[in-house]
Short mmCIF file of C-alpha atoms and ligand atoms in Angstrom, two decimals:
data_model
loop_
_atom_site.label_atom_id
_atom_site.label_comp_id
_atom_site.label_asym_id
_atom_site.label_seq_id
_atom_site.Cartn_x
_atom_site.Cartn_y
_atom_site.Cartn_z
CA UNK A 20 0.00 0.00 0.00
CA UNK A 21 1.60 3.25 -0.90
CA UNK A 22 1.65 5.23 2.60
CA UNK A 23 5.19 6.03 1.93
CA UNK A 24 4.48 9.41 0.43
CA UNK A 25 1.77 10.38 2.75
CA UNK A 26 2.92 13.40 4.82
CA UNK A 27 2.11 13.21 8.62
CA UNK A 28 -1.45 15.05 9.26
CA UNK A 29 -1.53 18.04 11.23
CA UNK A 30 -2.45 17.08 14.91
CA UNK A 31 -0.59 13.89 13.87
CA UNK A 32 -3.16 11.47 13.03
CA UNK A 33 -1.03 9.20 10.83
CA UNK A 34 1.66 9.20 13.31
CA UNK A 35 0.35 5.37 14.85
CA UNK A 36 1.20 4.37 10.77
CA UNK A 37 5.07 3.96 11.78
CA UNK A 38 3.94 1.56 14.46
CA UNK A 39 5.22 -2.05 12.67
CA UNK A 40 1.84 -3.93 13.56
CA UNK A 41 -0.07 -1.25 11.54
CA UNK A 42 2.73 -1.36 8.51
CA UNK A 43 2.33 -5.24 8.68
CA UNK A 44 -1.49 -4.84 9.09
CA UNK A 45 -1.69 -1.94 5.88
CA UNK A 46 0.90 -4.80 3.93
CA UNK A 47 -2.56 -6.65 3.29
CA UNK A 48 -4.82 -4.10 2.84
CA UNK A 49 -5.50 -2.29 -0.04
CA UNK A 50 -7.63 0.63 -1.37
CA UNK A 51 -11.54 1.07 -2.33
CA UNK A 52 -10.31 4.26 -4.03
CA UNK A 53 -6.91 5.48 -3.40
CA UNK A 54 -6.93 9.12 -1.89
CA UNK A 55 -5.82 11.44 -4.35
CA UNK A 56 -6.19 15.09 -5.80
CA UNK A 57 -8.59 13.86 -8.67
CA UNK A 58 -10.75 12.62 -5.99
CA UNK A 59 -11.51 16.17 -4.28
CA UNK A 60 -10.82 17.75 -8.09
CA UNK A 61 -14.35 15.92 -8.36
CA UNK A 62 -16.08 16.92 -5.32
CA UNK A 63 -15.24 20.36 -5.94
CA UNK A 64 -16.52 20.35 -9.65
CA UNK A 65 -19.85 19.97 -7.87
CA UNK A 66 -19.57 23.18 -6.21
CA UNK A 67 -21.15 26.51 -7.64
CA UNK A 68 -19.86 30.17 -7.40
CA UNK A 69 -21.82 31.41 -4.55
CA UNK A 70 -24.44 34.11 -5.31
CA UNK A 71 -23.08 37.59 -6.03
CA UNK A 72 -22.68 39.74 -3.09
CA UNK A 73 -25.56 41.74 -2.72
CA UNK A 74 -25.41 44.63 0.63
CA UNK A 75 -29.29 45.34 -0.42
CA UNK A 76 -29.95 41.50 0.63
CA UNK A 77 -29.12 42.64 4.17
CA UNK A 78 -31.93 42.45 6.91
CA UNK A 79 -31.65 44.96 9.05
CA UNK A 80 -32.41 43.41 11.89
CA UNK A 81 -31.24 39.98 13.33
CA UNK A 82 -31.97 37.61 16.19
CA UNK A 83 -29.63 35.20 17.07
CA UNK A 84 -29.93 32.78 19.92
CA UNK A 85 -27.70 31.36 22.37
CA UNK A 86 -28.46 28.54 24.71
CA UNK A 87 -26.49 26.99 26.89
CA UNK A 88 -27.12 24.07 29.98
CA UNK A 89 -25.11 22.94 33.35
CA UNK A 90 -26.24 19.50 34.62
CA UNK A 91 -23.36 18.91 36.84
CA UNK A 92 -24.17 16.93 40.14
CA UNK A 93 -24.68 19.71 43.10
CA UNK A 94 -22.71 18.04 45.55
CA UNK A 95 -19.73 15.27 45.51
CA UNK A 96 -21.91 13.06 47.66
CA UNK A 97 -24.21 9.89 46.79
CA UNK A 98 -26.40 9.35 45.53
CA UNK A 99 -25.40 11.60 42.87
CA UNK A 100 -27.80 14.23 43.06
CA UNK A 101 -28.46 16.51 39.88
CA UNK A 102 -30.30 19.96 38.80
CA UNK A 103 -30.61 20.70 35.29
CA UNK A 104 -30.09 24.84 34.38
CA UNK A 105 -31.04 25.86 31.26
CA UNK A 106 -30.80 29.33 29.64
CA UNK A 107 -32.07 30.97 26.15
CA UNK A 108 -30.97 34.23 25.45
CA UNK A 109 -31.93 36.14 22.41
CA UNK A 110 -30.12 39.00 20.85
CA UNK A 111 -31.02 41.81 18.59
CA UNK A 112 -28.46 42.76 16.51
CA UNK A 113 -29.30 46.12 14.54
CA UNK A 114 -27.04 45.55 11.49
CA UNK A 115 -27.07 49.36 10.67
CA UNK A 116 -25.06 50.22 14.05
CA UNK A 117 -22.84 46.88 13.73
CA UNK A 118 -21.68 48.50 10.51
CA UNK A 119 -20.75 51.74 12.39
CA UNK A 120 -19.18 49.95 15.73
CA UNK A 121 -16.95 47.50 13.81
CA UNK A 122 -13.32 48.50 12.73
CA UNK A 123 -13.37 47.10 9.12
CA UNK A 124 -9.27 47.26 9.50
CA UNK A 125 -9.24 44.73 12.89
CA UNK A 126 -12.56 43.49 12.49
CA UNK A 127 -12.17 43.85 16.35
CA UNK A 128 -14.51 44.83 19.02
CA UNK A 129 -14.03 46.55 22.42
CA UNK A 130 -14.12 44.09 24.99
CA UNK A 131 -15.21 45.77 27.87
CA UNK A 132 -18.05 47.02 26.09
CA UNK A 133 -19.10 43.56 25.34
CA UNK A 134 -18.31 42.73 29.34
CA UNK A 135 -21.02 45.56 30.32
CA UNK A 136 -23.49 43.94 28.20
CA UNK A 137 -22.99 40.36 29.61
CA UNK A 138 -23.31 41.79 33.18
CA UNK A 139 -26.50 43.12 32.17
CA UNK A 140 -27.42 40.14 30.24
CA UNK A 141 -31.41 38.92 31.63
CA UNK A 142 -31.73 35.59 29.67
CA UNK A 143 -34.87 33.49 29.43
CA UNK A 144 -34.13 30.22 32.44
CA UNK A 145 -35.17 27.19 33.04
CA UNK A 146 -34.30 24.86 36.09
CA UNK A 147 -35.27 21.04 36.32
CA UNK A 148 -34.79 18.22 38.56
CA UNK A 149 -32.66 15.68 37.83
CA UNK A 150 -31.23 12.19 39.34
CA UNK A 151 -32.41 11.98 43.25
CA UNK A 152 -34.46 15.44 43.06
CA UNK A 153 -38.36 14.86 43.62
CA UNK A 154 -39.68 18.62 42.06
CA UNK A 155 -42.73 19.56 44.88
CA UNK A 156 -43.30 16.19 46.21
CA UNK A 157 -43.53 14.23 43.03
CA UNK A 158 -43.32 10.70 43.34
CA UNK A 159 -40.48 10.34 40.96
CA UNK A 160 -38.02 12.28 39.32
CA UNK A 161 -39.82 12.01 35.91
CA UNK A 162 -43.30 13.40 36.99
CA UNK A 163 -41.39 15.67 39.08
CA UNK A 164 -39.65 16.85 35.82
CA UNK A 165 -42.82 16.70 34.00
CA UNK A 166 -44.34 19.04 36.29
CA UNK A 167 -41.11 21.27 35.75
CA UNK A 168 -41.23 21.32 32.34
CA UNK A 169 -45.01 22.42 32.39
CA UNK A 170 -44.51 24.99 34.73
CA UNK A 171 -41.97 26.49 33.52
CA UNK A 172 -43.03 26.53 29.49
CA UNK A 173 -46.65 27.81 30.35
CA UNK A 174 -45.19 30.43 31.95
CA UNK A 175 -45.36 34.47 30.34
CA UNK A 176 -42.06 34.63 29.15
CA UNK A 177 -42.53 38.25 27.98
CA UNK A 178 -41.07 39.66 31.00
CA UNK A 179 -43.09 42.82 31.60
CA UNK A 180 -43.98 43.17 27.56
CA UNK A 181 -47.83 43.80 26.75
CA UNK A 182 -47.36 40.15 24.25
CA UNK A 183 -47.52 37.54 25.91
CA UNK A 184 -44.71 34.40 24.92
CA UNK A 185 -46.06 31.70 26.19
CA UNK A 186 -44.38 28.36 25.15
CA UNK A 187 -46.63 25.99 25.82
CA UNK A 188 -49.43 28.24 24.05
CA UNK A 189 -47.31 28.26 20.72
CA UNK A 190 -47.19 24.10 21.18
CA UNK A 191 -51.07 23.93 20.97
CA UNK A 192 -51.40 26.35 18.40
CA UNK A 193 -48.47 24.74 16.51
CA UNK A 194 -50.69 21.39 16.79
CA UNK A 195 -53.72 23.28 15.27
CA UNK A 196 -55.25 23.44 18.53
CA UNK A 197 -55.63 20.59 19.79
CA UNK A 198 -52.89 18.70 21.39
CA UNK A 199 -53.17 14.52 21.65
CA UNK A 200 -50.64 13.30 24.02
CA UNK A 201 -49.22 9.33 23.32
CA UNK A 202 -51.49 8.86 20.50
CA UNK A 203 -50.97 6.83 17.70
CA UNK A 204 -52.63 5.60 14.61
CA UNK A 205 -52.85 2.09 16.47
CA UNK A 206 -53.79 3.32 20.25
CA UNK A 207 -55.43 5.54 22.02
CA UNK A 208 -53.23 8.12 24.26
CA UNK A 209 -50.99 6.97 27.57
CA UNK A 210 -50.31 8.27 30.73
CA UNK A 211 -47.13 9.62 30.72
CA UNK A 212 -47.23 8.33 34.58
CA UNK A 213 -48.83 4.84 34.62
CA UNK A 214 -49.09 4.23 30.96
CA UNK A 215 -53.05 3.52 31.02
CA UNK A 216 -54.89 4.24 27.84
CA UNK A 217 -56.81 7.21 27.96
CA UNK A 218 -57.70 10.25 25.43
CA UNK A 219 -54.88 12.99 26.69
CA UNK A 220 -56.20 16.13 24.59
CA UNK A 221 -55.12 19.25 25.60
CA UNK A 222 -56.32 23.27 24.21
CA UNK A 223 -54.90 26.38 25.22
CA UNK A 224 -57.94 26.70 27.61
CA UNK A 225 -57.04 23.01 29.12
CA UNK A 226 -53.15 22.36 28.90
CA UNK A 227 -53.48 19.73 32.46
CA UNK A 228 -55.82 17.38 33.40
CA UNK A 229 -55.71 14.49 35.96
CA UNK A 230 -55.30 10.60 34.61
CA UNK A 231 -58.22 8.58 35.04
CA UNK A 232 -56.45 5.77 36.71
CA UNK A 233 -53.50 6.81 38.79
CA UNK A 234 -54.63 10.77 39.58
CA UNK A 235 -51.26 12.22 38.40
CA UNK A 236 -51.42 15.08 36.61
CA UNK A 237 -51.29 15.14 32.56
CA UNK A 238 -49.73 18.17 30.99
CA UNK A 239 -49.98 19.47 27.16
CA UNK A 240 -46.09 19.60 27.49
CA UNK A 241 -46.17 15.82 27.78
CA UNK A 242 -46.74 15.90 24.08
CA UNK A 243 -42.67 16.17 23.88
CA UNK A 244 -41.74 13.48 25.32
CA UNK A 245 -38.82 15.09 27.71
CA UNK A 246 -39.18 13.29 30.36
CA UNK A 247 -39.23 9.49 28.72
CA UNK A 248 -35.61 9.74 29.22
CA UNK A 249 -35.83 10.77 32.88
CA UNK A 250 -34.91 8.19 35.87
CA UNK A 251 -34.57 8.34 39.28
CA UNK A 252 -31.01 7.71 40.00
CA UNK A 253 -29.66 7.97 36.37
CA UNK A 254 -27.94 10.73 34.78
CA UNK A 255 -30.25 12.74 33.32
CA UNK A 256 -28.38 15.13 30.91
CA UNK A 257 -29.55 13.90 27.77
CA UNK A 258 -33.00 14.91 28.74
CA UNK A 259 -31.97 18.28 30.05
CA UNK A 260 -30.09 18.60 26.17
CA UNK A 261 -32.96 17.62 24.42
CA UNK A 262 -35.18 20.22 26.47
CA UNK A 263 -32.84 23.04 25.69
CA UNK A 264 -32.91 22.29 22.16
CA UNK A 265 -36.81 21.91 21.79
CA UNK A 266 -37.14 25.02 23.66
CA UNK A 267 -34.84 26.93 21.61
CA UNK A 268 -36.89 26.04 18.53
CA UNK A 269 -40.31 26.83 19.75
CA UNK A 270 -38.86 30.03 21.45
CA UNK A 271 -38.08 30.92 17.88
CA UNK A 272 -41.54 30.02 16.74
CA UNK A 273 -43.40 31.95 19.66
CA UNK A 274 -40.88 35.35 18.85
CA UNK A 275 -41.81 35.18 14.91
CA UNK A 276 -45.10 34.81 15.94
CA UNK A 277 -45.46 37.34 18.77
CA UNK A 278 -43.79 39.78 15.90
CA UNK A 279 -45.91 38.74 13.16
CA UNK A 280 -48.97 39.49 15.40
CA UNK A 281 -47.98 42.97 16.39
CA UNK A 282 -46.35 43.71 13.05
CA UNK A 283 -45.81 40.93 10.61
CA UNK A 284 -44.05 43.69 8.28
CA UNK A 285 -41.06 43.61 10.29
CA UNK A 286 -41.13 40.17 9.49
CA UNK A 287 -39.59 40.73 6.01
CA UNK A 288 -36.51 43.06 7.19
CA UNK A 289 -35.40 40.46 9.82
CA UNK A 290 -33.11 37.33 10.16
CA UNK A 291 -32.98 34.69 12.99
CA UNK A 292 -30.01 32.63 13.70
CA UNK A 293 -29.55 29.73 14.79
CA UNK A 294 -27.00 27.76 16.52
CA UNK A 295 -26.61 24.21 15.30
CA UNK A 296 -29.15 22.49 12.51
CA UNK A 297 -32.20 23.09 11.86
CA UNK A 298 -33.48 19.84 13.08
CA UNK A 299 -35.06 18.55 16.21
CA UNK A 300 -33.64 14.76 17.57
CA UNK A 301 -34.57 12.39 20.22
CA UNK A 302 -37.75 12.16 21.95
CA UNK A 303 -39.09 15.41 20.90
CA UNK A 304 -38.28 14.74 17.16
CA UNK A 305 -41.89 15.20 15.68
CA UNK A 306 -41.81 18.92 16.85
CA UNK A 307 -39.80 19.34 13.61
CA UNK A 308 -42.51 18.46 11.88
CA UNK A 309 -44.59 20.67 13.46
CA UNK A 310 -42.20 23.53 13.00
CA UNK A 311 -41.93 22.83 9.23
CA UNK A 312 -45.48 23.36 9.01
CA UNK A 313 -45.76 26.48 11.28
CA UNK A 314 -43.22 28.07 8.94
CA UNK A 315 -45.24 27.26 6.11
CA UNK A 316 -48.15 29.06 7.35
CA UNK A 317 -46.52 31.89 8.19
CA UNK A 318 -44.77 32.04 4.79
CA UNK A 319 -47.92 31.76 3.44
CA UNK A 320 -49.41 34.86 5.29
CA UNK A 321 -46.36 36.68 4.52
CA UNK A 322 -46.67 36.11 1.08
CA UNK A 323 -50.54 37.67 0.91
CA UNK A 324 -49.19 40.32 2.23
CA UNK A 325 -46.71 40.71 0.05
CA UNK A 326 -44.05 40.28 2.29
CA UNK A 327 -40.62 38.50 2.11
CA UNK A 328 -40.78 34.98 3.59
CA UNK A 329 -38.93 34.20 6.91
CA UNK A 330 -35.28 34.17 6.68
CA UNK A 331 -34.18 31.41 9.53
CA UNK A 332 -30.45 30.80 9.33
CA UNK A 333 -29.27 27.41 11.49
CA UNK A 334 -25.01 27.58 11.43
CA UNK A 335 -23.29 24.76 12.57
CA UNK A 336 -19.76 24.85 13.57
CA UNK A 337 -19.14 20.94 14.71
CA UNK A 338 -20.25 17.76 13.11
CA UNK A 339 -19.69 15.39 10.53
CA UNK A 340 -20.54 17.93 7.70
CA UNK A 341 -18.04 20.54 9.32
CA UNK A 342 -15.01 17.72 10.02
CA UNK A 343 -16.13 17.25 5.71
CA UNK A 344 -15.74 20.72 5.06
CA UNK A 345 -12.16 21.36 6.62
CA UNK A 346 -10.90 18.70 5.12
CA UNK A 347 -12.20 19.88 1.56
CA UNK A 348 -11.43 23.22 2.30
CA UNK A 349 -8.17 23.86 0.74
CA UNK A 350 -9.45 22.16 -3.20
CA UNK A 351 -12.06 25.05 -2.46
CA UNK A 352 -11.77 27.87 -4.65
CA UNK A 353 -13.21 30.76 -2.58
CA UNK A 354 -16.51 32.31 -3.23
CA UNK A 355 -18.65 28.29 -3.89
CA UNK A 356 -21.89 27.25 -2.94
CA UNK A 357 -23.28 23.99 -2.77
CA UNK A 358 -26.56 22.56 -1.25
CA UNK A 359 -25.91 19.70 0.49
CA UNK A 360 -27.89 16.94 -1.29
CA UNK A 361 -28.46 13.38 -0.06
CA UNK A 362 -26.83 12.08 -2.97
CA UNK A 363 -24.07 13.86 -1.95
CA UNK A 364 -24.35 13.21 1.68
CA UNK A 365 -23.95 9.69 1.54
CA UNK A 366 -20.99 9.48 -0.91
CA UNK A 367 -19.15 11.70 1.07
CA UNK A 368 -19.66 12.06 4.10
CA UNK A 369 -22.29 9.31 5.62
CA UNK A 370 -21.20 6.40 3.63
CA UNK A 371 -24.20 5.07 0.84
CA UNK A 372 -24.42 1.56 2.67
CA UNK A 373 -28.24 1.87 3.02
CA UNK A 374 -28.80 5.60 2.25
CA UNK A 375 -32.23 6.21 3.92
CA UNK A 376 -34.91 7.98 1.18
CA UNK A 377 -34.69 11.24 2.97
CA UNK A 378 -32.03 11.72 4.72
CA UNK A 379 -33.25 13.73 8.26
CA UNK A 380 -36.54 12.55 7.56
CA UNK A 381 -37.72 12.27 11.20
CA UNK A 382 -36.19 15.38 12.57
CA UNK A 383 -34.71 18.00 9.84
CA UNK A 384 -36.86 21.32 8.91
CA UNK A 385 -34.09 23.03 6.58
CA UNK A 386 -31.70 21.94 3.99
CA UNK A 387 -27.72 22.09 4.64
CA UNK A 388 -25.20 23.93 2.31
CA UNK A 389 -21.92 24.28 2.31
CA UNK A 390 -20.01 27.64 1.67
CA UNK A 391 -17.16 28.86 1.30
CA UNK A 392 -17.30 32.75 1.38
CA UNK A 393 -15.00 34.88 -0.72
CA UNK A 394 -12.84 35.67 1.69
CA UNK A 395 -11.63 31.95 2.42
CA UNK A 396 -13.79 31.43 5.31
CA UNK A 397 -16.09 27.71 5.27
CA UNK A 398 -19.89 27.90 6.81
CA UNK A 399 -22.52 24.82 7.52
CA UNK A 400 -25.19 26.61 7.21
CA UNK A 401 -28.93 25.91 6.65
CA UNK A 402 -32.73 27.18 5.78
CA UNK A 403 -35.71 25.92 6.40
CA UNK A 404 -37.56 23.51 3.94
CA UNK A 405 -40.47 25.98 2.19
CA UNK A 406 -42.71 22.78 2.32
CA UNK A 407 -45.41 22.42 4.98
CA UNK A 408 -44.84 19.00 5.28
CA UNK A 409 -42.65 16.19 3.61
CA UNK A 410 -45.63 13.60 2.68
CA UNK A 411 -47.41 16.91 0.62
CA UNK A 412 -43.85 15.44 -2.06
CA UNK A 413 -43.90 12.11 -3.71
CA UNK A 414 -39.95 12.53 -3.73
CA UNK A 415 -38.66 14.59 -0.89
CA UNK A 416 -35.15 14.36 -1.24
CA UNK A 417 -35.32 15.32 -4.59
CA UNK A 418 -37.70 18.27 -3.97
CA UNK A 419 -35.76 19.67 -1.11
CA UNK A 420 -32.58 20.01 -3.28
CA UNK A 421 -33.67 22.29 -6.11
CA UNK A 422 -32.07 25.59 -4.77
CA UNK A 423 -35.18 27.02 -6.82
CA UNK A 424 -37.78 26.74 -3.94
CA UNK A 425 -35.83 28.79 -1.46
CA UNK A 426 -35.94 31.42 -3.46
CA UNK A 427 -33.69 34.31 -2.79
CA UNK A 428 -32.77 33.12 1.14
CA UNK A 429 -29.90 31.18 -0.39
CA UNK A 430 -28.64 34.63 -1.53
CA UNK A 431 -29.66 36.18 1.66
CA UNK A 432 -28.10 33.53 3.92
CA UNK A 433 -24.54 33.88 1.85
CA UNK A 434 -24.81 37.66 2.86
CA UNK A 435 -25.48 37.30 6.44
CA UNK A 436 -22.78 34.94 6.81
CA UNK A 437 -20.18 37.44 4.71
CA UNK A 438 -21.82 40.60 6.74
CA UNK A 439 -20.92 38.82 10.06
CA UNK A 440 -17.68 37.15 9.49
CA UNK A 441 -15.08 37.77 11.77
CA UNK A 442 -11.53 37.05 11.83
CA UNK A 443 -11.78 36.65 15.00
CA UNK A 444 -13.45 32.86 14.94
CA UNK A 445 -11.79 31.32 12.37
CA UNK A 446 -14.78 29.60 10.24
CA UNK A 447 -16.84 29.29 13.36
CA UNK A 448 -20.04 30.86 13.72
CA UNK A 449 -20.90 34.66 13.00
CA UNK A 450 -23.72 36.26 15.30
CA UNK A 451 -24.38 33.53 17.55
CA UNK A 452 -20.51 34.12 18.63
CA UNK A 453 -21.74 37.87 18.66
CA UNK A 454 -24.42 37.57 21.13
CA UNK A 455 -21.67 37.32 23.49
CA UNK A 456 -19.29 39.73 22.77
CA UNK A 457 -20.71 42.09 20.29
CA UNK A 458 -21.23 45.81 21.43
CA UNK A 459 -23.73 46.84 18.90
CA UNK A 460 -25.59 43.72 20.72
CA UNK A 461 -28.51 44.19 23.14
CA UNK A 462 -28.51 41.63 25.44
CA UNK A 463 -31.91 41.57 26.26
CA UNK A 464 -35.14 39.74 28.41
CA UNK A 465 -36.11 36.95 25.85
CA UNK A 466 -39.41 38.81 25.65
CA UNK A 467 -38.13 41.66 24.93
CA UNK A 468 -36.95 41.24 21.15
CA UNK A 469 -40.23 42.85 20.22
CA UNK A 470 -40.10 45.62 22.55
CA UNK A 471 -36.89 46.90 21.26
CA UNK A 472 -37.84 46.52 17.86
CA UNK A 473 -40.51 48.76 18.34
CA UNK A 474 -38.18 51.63 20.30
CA UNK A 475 -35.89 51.38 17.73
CA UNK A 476 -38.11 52.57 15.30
CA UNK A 477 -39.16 49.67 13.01
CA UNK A 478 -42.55 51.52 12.53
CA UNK A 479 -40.61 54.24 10.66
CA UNK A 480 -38.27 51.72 8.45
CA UNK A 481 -41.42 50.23 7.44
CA UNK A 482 -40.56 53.07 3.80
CA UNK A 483 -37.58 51.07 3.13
CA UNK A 484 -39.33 47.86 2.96
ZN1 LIG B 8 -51.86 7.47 34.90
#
């Protein structure tokens, strides 16, 4: 096998190849395709020359969000004993000031500024039980966090706004009003708590009600399944991940909506970002599908009005996409484009064993790309799927890749990512980074996106629509 020309990786990956039981191993081995520049000279022929720069494709607001979680035990003691902290904080980022603040020489921004703005920093929390904590006197950890998760979602996020943001309200109305908990085509609902059969339907006028067999309390936030990973004594972090993602995702669906109600115009001159995919996994999965659809109808109502749709960005900065992308990076010419198709996707980077028919069918609501800007830098980004729903196609994987049905978002996501780029994190992400450290930021009560759009005189932009 003809290693003897390959030059050690950087980080030193291939250094265990001088070890003489690998040499004697490789000796019989041989290639499916031996590695060479023709091979990425292909991939790279794939790629397109990214969308012209275009300043006018500029929203002039954007929303990015940043979520982070600590699940460590509270004490060193057994048994290990566990509270979940969640937080969601949103940011406004009025692209007309960024333009001012930033120093287009250093691309730099004062940190103490940014320093202020974390201390004043009032993000949107969430705090659950997890192994060995019984939340108000619940008989296990899982109702416990059940009751948590209700609580603490049906609460008025809006912090003091007139509009309300309720989480659990956007749920119902995301499920067309009426929310079935457990139910399936085959059986009727379950108790999330005994797992008797009953009809669990929940409104916005009736999000609890008590189960007909053991008494325990029911709640419409059941309906994501959070707490089926819960146990008593385990460790309960994937749970507390999966809740922080769901709720970052229908805290984005409950802001568009609280903005489309009070002025969906503003609508069009916005962008929210996302950090990570666009895609919902584990127990509360089918939310994505939900989301997909909620989308939809907005777009819809948008589009009567003759506004632009939604522009969602989702960045990712890890993953197997990203590990694809740095290694491709350097065959890149700068300035490319490429949605990521599944044809594509399992060549290259998943392996086309058994390629699924749609790849993220249970859990993505946008399509991947890769790009690399013009300035060198490489993005995973995404955008939402313009479908309502993936059955509506007969072929969804093919549907999904025609860059045709987003429209001009592609355009308008490869101009976000170029307006926001900073030297300063090398291909990582652009304003999700800057809801930390950005002074033209305001750090701001969740609930409060609206507010400040409103002081800052959207009304009066409404002309440059
Ligand atoms: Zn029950």
């Amino acid at each position: 096998m003809p290693y003897k020309d390959q030059r050690a990786a950087k980080g030193g990956h291939a250094d265990f190849v001088k070890n003489p039981d690998v040499q004697n191993f490789l000796a019989e081995c041989d290639y499916l395709r031996e590695p060479s520049e023709a091979e990425a000279q292909k991939i790279v022929a794939t790629f397109s020359k990214a969308p012209s720069p275009n300043p006018q494709n500029i929203p002039r607001y954007v929303v990015a969000s940043d979520a982070s979680k600590s699940d460590t035990p509270i004490n060193d003691k057994l048994p290990s004993t566990q509270v979940g902290y969640v937080k969601v904080s949103q940011v406004l980022i009025d692209t007309d000031s960024y333009s001012e603040l930033i120093n287009p020489n250093s691309r730099f921004v004062d940190p103490f500024k940014v320093a202020e703005l974390h201390r004043n920093a009032s993000p949107i929390t969430f705090v659950l039980p997890g192994s060995n904590v019984r939340f108000k006197g619940a008989k296990s950890v899982k109702d416990g966090f059940r009751k948590a998760i209700f609580e603490q979602l049906s609460m008025d996020r809006s912090q003091g706004s007139s509009n309300r943001l309720v989480l659990s309200e956007i749920l119902v109305e995301m499920n067309e009003g009426i929310v079935k908990i457990g139910e399936t085509r085959e059986k009727k609902g379950q108790c999330p708590s005994c797992g008797a059969e009953h009809d669990f339907s929940f409104t916005l006028n009736s999000q609890q009600q008590a189960c007909p067999d053991c008494n325990e309390i029911v709640y419409v936030t059941d309906w994501l399944r959070l707490h089926e990973d819960v146990s008593d004594f385990g460790n309960n972090t994937s749970a507390i991940t999966r809740m922080m993602n769901a709720v970052e995702h229908l805290l984005l669906c409950a802001m568009i909506k609280q903005i489309f109600r009070a002025d969906p115009k503003a609508l069009g001159n916005m962008a929210f970002v996302m950090d990570g995919p666009l895609a919902i996994f584990g127990q509360p999965a089918k939310l994505h599908a939900r989301i997909m659809n909620f989308l939809a109808k907005i777009n819809t109502m948008l589009e009567q009005l003759k506004i632009d749709p939604l522009l969602i960005v989702g960045l990712q900065k890890t993953g197997e996409v990203m590990d694809h992308i740095n290694l491709l990076k350097k065959y890149l010419p700068n300035g490319v484009l490429r949605l990521l198709d599944d044809t594509y996707r399992y060549e290259y980077i998943k392996g086309n064993d058994a390629p699924s028919k749609n790849f993220g069918n249970e859990t993505y609501y946008g399509q991947d790309f890769i790009f690399k800007t013009e300035s060198g830098r490489v993005f995973n980004f995404a955008i939402p799927y313009t479908f309502a729903n993936k059955a509506e196609s007969v072929n969804f994987s093919k549907q999904k890749a025609d860059p045709l049905v987003y429209g001009n978002n592609i355009a308008k996501a490869c101009q976000l990512i170029r307006h926001f780029e900073l030297d300063l994190y090398e291909s990582a992400i652009v304003p999700v980074a800057l809801a930390h450290r950005h002074a033209s930021i305001s750090i701001m009560p969740g609930g409060h996106v609206l507010d400040i759009l409103t002081k800052t005189g959207l009304q009066k932009n409404h002309q440059n629509l």
